[in-house]
Short mmCIF file of C-alpha atoms and ligand atoms in Angstrom, two decimals:
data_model
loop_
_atom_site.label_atom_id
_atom_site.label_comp_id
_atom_site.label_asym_id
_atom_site.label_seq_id
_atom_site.Cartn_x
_atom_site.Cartn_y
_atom_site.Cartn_z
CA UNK K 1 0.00 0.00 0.00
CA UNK K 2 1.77 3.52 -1.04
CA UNK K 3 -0.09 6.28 1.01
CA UNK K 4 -0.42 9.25 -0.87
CA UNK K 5 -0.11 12.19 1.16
CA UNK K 6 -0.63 15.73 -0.30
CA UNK K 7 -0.33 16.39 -4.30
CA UNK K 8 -2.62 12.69 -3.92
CA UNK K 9 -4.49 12.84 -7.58
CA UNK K 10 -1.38 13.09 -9.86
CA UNK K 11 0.46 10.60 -8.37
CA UNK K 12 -2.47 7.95 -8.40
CA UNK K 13 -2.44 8.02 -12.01
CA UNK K 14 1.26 7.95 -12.83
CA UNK K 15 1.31 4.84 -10.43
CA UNK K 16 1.87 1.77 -12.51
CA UNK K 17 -0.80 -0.92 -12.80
CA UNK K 18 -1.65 -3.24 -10.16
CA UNK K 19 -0.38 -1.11 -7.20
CA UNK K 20 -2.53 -0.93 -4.18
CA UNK K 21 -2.83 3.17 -2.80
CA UNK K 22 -4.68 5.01 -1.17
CA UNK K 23 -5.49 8.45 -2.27
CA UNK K 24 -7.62 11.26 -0.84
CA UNK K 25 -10.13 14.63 -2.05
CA UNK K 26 -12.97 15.92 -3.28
CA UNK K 27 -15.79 14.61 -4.92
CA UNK K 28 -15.76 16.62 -8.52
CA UNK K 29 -18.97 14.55 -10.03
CA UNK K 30 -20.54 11.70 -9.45
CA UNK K 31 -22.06 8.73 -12.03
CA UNK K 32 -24.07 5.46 -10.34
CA UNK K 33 -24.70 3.24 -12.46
CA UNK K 34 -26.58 -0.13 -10.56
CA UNK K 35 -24.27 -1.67 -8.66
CA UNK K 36 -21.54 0.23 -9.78
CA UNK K 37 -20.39 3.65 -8.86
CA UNK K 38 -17.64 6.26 -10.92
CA UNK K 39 -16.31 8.93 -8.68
CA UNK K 40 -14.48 11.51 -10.03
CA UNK K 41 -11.73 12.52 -7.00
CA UNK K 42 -10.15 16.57 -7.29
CA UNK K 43 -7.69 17.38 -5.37
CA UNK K 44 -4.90 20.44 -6.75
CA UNK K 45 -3.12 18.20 -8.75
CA UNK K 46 -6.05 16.43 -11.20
CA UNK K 47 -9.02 14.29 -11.09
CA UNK K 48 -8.67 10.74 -10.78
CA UNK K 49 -11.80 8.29 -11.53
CA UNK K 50 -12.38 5.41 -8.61
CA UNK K 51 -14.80 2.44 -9.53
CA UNK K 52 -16.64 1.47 -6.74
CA UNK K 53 -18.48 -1.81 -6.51
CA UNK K 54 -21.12 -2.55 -3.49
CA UNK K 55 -19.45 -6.41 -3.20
CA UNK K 56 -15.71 -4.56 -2.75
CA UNK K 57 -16.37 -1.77 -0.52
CA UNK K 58 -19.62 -2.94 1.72
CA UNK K 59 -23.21 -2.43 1.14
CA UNK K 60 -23.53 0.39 3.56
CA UNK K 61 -20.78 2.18 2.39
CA UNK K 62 -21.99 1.62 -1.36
CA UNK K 63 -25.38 3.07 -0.28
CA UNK K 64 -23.96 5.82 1.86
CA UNK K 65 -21.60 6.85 -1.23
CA UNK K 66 -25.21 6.43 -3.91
CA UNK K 67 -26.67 9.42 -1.74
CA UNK K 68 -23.30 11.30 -1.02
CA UNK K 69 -23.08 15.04 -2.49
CA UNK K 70 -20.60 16.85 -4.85
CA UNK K 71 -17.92 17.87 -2.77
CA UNK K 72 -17.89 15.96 0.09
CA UNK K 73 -14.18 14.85 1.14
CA UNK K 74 -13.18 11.04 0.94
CA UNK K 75 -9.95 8.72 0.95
CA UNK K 76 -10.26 5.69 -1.47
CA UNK K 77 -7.57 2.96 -1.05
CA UNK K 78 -7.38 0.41 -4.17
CA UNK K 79 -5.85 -1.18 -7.11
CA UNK K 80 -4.53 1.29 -9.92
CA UNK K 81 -5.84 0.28 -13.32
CA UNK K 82 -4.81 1.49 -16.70
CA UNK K 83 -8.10 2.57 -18.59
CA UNK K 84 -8.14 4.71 -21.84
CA UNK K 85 -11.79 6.07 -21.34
CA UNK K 86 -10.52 7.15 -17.33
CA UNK K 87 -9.76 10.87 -17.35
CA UNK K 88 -5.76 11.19 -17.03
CA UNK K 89 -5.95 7.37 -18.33
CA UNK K 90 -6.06 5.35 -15.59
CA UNK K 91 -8.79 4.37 -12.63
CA UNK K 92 -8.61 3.51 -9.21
CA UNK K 93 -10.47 0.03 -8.49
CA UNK K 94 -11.77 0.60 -4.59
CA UNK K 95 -11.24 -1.90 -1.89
CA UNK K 96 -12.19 0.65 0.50
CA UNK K 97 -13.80 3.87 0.68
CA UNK K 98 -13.49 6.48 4.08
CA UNK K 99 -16.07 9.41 3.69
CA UNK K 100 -14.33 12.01 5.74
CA UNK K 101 -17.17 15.21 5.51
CA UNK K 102 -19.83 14.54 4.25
CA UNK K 103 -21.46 17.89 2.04
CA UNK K 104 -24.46 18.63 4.35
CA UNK K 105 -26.36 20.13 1.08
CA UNK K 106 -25.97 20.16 -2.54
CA UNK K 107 -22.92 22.32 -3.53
CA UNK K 108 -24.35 25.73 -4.25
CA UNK K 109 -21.46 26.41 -7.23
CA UNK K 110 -22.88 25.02 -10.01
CA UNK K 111 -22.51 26.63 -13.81
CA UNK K 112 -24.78 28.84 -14.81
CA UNK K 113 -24.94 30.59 -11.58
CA UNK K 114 -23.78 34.66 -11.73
CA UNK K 115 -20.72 36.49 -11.14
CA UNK K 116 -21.90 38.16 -8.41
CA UNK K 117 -23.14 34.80 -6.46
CA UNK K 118 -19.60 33.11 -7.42
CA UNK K 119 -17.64 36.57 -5.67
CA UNK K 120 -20.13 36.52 -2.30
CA UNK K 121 -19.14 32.54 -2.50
CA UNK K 122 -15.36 33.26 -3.18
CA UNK K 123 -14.06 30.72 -0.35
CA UNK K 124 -15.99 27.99 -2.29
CA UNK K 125 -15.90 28.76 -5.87
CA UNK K 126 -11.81 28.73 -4.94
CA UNK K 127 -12.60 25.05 -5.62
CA UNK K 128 -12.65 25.69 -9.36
CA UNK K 129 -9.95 24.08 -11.25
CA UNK K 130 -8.93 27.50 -13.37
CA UNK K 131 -8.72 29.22 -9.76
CA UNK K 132 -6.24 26.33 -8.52
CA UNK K 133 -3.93 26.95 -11.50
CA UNK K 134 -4.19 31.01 -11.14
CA UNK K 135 -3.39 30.22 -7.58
CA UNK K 136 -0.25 27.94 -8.77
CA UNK K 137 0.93 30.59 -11.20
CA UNK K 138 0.61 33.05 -8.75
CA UNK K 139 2.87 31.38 -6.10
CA UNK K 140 5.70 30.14 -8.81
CA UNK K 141 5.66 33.80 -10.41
CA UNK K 142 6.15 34.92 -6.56
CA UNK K 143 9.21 32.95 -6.54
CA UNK K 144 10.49 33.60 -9.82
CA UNK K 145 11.00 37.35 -9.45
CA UNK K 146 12.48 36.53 -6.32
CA UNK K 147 15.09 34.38 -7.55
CA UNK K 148 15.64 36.18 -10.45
CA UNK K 149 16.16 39.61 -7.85
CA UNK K 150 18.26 37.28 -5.36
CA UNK K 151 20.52 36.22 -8.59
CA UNK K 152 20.96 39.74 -9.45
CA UNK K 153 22.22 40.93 -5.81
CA UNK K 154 19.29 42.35 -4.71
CA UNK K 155 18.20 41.94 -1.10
CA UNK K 156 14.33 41.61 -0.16
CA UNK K 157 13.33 44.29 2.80
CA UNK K 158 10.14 44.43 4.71
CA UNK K 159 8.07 47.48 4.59
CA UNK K 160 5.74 49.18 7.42
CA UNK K 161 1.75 49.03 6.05
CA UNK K 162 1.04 51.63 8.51
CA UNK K 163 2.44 54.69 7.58
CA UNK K 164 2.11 58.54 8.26
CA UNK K 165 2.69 59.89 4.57
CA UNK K 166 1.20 59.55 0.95
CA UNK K 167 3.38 58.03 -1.93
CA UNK K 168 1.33 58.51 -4.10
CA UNK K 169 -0.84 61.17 -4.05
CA UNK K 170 -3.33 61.83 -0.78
CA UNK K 171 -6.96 60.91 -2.59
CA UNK K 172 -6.42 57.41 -2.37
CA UNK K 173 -4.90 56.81 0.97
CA UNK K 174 -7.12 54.37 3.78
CA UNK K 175 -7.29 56.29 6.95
CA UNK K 176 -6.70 54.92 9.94
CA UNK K 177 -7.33 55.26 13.81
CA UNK K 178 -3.75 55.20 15.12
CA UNK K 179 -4.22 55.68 18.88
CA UNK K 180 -5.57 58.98 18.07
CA UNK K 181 -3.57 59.75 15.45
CA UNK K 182 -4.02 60.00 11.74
CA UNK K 183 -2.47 57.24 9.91
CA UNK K 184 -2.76 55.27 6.98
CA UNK K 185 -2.35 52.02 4.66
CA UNK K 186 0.69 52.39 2.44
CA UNK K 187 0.28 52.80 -0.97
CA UNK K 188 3.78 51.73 -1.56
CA UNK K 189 7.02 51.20 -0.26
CA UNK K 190 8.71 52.99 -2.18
CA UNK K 191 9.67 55.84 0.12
CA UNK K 192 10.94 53.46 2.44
CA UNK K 193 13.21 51.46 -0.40
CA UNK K 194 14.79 54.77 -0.96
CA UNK K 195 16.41 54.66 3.04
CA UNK K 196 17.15 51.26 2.82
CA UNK K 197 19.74 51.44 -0.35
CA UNK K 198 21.91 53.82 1.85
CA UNK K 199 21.83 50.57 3.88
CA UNK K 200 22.11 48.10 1.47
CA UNK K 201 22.65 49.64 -2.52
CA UNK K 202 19.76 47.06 -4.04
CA UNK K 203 16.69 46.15 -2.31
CA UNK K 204 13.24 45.26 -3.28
CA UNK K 205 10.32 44.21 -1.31
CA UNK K 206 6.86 42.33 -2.21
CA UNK K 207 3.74 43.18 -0.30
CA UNK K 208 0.26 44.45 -0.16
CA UNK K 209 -0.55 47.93 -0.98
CA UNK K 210 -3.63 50.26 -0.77
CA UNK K 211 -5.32 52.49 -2.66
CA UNK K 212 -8.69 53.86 -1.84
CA UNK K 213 -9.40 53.97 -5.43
CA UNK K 214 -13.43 53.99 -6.47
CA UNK K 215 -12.41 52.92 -10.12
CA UNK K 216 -14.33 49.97 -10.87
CA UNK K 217 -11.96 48.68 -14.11
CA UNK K 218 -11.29 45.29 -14.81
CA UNK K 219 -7.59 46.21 -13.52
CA UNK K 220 -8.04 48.25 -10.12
CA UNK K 221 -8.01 46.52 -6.67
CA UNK K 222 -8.16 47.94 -3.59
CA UNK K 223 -5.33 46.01 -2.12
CA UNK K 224 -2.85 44.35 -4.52
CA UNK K 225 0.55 43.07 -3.80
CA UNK K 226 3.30 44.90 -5.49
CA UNK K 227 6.63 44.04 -6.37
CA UNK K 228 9.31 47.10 -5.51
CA UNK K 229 12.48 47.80 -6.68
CA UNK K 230 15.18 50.47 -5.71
CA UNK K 231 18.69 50.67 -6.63
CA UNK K 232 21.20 53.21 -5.33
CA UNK K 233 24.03 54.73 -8.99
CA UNK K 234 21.33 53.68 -11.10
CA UNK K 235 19.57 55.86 -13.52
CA UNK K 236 16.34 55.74 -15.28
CA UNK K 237 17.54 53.43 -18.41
CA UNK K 238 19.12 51.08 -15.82
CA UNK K 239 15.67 50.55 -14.37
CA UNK K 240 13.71 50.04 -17.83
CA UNK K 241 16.95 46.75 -19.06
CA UNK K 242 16.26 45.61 -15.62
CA UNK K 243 12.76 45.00 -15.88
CA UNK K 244 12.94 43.66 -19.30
CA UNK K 245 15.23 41.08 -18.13
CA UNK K 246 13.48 40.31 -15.53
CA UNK K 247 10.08 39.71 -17.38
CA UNK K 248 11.45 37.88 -19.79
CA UNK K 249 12.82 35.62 -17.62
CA UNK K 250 9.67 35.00 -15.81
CA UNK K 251 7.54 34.58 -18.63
CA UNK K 252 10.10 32.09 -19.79
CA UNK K 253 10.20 30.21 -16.72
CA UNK K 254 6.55 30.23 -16.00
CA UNK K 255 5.83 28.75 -19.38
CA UNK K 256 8.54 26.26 -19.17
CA UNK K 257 7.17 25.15 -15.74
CA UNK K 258 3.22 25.41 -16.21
CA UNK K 259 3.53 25.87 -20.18
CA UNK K 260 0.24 23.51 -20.06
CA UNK K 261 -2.12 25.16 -18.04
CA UNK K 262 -0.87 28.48 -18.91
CA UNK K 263 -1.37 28.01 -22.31
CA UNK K 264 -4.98 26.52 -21.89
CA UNK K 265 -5.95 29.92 -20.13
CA UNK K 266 -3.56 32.35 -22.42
CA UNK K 267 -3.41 30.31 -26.18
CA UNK K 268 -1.62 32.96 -27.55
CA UNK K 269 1.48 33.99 -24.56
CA UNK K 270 4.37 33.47 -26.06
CA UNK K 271 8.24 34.20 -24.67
CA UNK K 272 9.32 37.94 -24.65
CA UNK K 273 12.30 39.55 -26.50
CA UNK K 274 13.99 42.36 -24.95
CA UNK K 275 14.54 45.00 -25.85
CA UNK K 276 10.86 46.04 -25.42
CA UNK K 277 9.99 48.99 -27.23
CA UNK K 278 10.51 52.23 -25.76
CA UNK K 279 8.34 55.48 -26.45
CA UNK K 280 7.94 58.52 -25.26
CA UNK K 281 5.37 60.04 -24.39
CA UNK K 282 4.98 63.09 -26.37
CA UNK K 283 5.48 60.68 -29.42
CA UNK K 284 2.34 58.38 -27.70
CA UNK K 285 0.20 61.44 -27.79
CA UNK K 286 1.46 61.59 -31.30
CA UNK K 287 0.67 57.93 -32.11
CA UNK K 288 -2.43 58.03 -30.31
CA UNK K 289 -3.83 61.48 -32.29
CA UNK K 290 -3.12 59.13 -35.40
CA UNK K 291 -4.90 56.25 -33.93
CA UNK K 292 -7.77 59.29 -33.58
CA UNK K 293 -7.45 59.19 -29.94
CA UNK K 294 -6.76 62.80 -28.70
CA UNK K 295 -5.23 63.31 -25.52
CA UNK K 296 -4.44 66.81 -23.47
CA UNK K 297 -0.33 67.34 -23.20
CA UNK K 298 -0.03 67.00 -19.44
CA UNK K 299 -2.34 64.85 -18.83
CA UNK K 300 -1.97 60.81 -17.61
CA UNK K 301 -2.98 58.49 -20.04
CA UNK K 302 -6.00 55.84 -18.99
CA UNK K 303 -6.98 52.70 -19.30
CA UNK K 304 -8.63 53.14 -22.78
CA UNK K 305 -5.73 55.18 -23.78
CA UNK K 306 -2.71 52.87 -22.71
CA UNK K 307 -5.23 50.09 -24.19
CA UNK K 308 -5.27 51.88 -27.60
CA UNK K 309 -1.37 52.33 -27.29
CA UNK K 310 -0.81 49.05 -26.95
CA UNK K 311 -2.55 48.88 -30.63
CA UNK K 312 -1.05 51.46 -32.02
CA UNK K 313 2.67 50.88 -31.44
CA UNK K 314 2.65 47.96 -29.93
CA UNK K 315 2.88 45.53 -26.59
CA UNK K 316 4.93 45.72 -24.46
CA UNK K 317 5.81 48.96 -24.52
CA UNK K 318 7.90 51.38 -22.67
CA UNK K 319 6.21 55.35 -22.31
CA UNK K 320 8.59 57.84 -20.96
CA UNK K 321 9.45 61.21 -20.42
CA UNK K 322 5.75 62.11 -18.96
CA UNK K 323 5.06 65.79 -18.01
CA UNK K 324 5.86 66.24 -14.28
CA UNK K 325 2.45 67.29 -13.43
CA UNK K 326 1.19 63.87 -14.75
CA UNK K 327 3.27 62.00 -11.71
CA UNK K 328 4.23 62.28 -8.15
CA UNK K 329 6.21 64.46 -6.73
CA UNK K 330 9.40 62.50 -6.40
CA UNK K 331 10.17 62.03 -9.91
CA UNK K 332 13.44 63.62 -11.39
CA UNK K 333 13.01 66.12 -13.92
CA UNK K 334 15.29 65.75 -17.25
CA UNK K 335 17.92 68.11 -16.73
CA UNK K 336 17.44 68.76 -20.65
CA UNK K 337 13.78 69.93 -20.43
CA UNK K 338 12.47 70.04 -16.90
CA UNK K 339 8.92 70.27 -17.78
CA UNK K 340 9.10 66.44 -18.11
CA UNK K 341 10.35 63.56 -15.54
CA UNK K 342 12.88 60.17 -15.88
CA UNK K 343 10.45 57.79 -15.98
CA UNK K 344 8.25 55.23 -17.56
CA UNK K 345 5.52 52.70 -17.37
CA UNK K 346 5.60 49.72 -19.02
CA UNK K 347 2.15 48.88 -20.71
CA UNK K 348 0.90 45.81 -22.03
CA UNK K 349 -2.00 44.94 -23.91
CA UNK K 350 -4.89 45.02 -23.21
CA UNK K 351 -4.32 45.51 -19.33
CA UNK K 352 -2.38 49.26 -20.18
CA UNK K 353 0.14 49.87 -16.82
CA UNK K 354 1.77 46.86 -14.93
CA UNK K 355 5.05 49.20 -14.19
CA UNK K 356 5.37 52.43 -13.38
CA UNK K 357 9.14 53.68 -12.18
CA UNK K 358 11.90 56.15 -12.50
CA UNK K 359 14.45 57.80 -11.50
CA UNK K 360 13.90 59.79 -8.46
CA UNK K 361 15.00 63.38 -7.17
CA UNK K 362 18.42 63.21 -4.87
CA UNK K 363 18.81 67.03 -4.48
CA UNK K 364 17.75 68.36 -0.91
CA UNK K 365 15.96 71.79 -2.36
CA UNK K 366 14.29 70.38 -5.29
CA UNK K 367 12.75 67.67 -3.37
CA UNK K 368 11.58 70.40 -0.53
CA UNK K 369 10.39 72.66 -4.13
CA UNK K 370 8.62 69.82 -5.55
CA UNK K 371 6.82 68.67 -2.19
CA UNK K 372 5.06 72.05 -1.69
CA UNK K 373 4.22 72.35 -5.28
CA UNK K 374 2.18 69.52 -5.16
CA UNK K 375 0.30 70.93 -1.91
CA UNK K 376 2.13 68.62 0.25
CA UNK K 377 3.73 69.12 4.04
CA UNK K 378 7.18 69.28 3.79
CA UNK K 379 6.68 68.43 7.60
CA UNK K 380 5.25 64.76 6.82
CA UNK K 381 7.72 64.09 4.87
CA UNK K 382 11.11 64.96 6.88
CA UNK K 383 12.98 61.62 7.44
CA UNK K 384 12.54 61.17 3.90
CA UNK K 385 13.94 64.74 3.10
CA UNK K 386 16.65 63.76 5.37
CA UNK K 387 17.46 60.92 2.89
CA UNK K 388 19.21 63.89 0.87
CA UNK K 389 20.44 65.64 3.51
CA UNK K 390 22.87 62.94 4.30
CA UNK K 391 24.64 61.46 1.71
CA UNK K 392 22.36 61.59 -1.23
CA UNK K 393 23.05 59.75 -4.46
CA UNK K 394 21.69 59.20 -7.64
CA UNK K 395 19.07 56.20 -7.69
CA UNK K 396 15.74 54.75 -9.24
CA UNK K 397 13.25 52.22 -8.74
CA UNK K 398 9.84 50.80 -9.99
CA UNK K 399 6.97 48.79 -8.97
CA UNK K 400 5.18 45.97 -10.67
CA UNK K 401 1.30 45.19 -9.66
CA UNK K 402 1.45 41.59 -9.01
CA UNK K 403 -1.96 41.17 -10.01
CA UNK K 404 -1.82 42.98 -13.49
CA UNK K 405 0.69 41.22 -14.22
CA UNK K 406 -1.23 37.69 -13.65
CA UNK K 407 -3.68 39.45 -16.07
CA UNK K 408 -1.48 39.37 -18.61
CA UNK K 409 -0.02 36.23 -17.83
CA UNK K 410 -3.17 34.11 -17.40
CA UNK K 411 -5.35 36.50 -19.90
CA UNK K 412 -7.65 36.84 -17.44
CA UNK K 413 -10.94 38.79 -17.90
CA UNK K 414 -10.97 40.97 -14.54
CA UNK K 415 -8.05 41.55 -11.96
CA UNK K 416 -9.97 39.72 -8.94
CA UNK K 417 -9.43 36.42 -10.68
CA UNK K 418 -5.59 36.78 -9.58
CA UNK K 419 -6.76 37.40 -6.00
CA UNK K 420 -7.79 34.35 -3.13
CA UNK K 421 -9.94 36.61 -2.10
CA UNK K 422 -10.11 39.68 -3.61
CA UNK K 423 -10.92 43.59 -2.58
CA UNK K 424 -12.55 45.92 -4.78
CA UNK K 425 -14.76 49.44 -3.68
CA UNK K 426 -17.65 46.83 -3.21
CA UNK K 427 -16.27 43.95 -1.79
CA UNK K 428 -14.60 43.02 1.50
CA UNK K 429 -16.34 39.83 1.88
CA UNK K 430 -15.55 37.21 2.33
O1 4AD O 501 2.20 53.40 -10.66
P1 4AD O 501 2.11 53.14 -9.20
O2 4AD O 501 1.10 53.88 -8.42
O3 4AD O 501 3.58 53.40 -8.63
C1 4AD O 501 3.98 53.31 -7.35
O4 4AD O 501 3.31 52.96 -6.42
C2 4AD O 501 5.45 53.57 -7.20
N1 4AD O 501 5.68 54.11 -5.87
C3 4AD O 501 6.21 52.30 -7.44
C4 4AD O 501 7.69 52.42 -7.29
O5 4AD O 501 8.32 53.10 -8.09
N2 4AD O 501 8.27 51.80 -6.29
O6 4AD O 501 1.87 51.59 -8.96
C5 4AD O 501 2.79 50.65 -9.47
C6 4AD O 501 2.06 49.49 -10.09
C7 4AD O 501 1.22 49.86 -11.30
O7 4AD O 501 2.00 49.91 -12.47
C8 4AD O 501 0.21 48.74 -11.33
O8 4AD O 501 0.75 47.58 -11.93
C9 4AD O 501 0.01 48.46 -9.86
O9 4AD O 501 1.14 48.94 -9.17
N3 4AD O 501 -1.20 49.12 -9.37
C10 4AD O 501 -2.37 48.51 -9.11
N4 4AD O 501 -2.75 47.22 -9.25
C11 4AD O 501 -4.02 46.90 -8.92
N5 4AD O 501 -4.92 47.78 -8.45
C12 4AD O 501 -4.59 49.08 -8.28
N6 4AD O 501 -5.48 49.93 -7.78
C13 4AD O 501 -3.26 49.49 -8.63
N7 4AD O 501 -2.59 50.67 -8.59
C14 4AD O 501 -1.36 50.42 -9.03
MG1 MG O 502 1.59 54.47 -12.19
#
C-alpha cells in the first residue's frame, strides 16, 4: 500500500498498474450506475476516476456513497488500473472507501450561476480548477522574481503598512485610527526602499498595498501586492533593461514550468524579446492622435488610452518622459527639459500599466520645491527629506502590480481572478 499524502491525484495516475494506494479529495462529479459507482476525486493536482463496486467496498458504504453530495471529502484505497476512457488514463479500483465530511447540502457552485453569487461565495468557488492553476501561477511567479532579484544581488526588505505619509498622491490613501492619530495604509514602499539602499545599494520588497481607489476597471483593486524595486548609482535606463530582463525571464520560466495550463488559459502567450519597445510620451500622444485618440499634453494616459497604445505601437511597450504634473512628486526632472520627468511605465496589452518607475530626485531643495508644489507638508515628509540631507546619491526604482501582471499572464478577464480573495470598492467579503 503507497499512502499518498498531499499532491494525492497526480500521483495515483502515474502509479503503474496493479499497485494498491490510497489516495484522498474531493468529490468533482458523481455517475451510479446499478451496482456500480464512478467517482471523479479533485484534489490540486487532477481528477482521478475510482470504480466502486457494493461487493468490494460494503453495502452500507456503497449506499452511503449512492446518496453522497458533490464535494464531500473522501480517501479511497485500491488497485490502480490502466483505462483509456478514465480521465488522465487510468482508474482507481476501490477496496475501501473512508467518507471524511460529508457535504451537508448540494454544492451551491454550479454553472450557470452569476458572477456576483460566485464573488459573495469566493471561499468555495476557490474550488474551481482554473482558480487552482491562477493560484499555482501566482505562487511560482512569486518565486520567480524573487530568484531572479536574489541572482541579481538584490536583497528583499520588509516594509511598514502603517504609515504617516502619501506616496502617491493623498486621494487614495485608507485612513486609519492610530491611537488617536491620523495614519494610513501604504500605498507603496517605495519611500521606504529609498532609506534602505543607503543601507544596502539594491533592495526590493513584495507586499500588499492600498489604494482607496473607487475605479471599478477590470484592472483596479483595492489592495494588490506589489513588487518594488530600488537601486542606489542607477539611472532611469538602468531601471527600464532591468525590468525587461526580468520579465522575460519570468515569462520564460513560467511557461517552461506550467507551459500547459498556462497556455490553456492564455493560447496565444508566447516568450518575450527584450529590448521592449521604448516610447515617449509626447510621441504616444502623437501615435495616439493618429490612432484618432486625442489626448491633453499634461495629462496621464488611462486605461482606454494605454489600451489603444498598446494597438497602435505595440505591446509591451515602454512610455517615458511624462510631463511632471502627470506623476508624483518625487520624480526627477530631465535636466534637458524640466517640464518632463525620468520615468516610464511599461504597458501591455490590453491591461495598459503593470510598471510604473523612475528615477527619483536626490537634491535636498528640489525635493523640498517639488513637495510644496504639489500641496504637500514638507513636515510629513522629513525623514525622507533627510534621505538627501545625508549622503544623497543618484538612484531609481519601480513597482510591478502583481496582479496585473497575472492578467497578462493568465489572460484573465478581470483583476480579482488573480486574488484568493479579492478587494474591490464593493467587496470586502468574504
Ligand atoms: O504606478 P504606481 O502607483 O507606482 C507606485 O506605487 C510607485 N511608488 C512604485 C515604485 O516606483 N516603487 O503603482 C505601481 C504598479 C502599477 O503599475 C500597477 O501595476 C500596480 O502597481 N497598481 C495597481 N494594481 C491593482 N490595483 C490598483 N489599484 C493598482 N494601482 C497600481
Ligand atoms: Mg503608475
Amino acid at each position: 500500500l503507497t499512502e499518498l499524502k498531499g499532491a494525492f491525484v497526480r500521483r495515483a495516475l502515474k502509479s503503474p498498474e496493479g499497485a494498491v494506494i490510497r489516495t484522498a479529495g474531493w468529490i468533482y462529479s458523481k455517475n451510479v450506475l446499478g451496482k456500480l459507482i464512478f467517482i471523479r476525486l479533485r484534489d490540486s493536482t487532477g481528477i482521478v476516476q475510482i470504480a466502486v463496486r457494493a461487493d468490494r467496498v460494503g453495502e452500507e458504504v456503497f449506499e452511503q456513497l449512492k446518496r453522497i453530495q458533490q464535494e464531500s471529502s473522501l480517501s479511497a484505497t485500491g488497485v490502480v488500473k490502466r483505462d483509456p476512457r478514465a480521465p488522465g488514463g487510468a482508474e482507481i479500483q476501490a477496496t475501501s472507501i473512508n467518507v471524511l465530511g460529508a457535504s451537508m447540502e448540494a454544492f451551491p457552485i454550479r454553472l450557470g450561476v452569476g458572477k456576483r453569487f460566485l464573488l459573495d461565495n469566493r471561499h468555495l468557488s476557490i474550488r474551481g480548477r482554473r482558480t487552482t492553476s491562477v493560484l499555482k501561477i501566482r505562487a511560482l511567479v512569486s518565486e520567480l522574481f524573487r530568484r531572479w532579484l536574489r541572482g541579481h544581488g538584490y536583497i528583499e526588505i520588509h516594509n511598514p503598512s502603517l504609515i504617516t505619509a502619501a506616496c502617491e498622491g493623498g486621494a487614495t490613501l485608507f485612513k486609519v485610527d492610530y491611537f488617536g492619530k491620523r495614519a494610513y495604509l501604504t500605498q507603496s514602499g517605495q519611500l521606504y526602499n529609498e532609506a534602505a539602499i543607503t543601507s544596502l545599494e539594491r533592495v526590493f520588497c513584495f507586499q500588499p498595498s492600498f489604494r482607496a481607489e473607487v475605479s471599478r476597471t477590470m484592472r483596479h483593486l483595492t489592495e494588490f501586492w506589489q513588487l518594488e524595486i530600488e537601486e542606489a548609482f542607477a539611472e532611469h535606463d538602468d531601471m527600464m533593461r532591468l525590468e525587461e530582463e526580468m520579465i522575460a525571464y519570468v515569462v520564460r520560466e513560467a511557461l517552461d514550468k506550467k507551459g500547459r495550463e498556462l497556455t490553456k488559459m492564455n493560447p496565444s502567450l508566447r516568450p518575450l524579446e527584450p529590448p521592449f519597445r521604448r516610447i515617449t510620451y509626447d510621441d504616444a500622444l502623437g501615435a495616439l492622435k493618429g490612432g484618432g485618440v486625442d489626448v491633453e499634453w499634461g495629462a496621464d494616459l488611462g486605461a482606454d488610452e494605454e489600451k489603444r497604445l498598446c494597438e497602435l505601437v505595440g505591446s509591451p511597450v515602454f512610455v517615458t518622459h511624462y510631463p511632471a504634473k502627470a506623476k508624483a512628486f518625487y520624480h526627477k526632472p530631465d535636466p534637458s527639459r524640466p517640464d518632463v520627468v525620468l520615468c516610464h511605465d511599461l504597458l501591455i496589452w490590453p491591461y495598459g500599466e503593470i510598471v510604473g518607475g523612475g528615477q527619483r530626485i536626490d537634491d535636498y531643495s528640489l525635493l523640498v520645491e517639488k513637495i510644496v508644489e504639489s500641496g504637500l507638508d514638507p513636515k510629513d515628509y522629513q525623514w525622507y527629506i533627510d534621505l538627501r540631507r545625508y549622503g544623497s546619491v543618484p538612484h531609481s526604482g519601480f513597482g510591478l502590480g502583481l496582479e496585473r501582471f497575472l492578467s497578462y499572464l493568465c489572460a484573465l478577464p478581470h483583476i480579482r481572478e488573480a486574488v484568493l480573495f479579492p478587494r474591490t470598492p464593493a467587496r470586502i467579503y468574504p
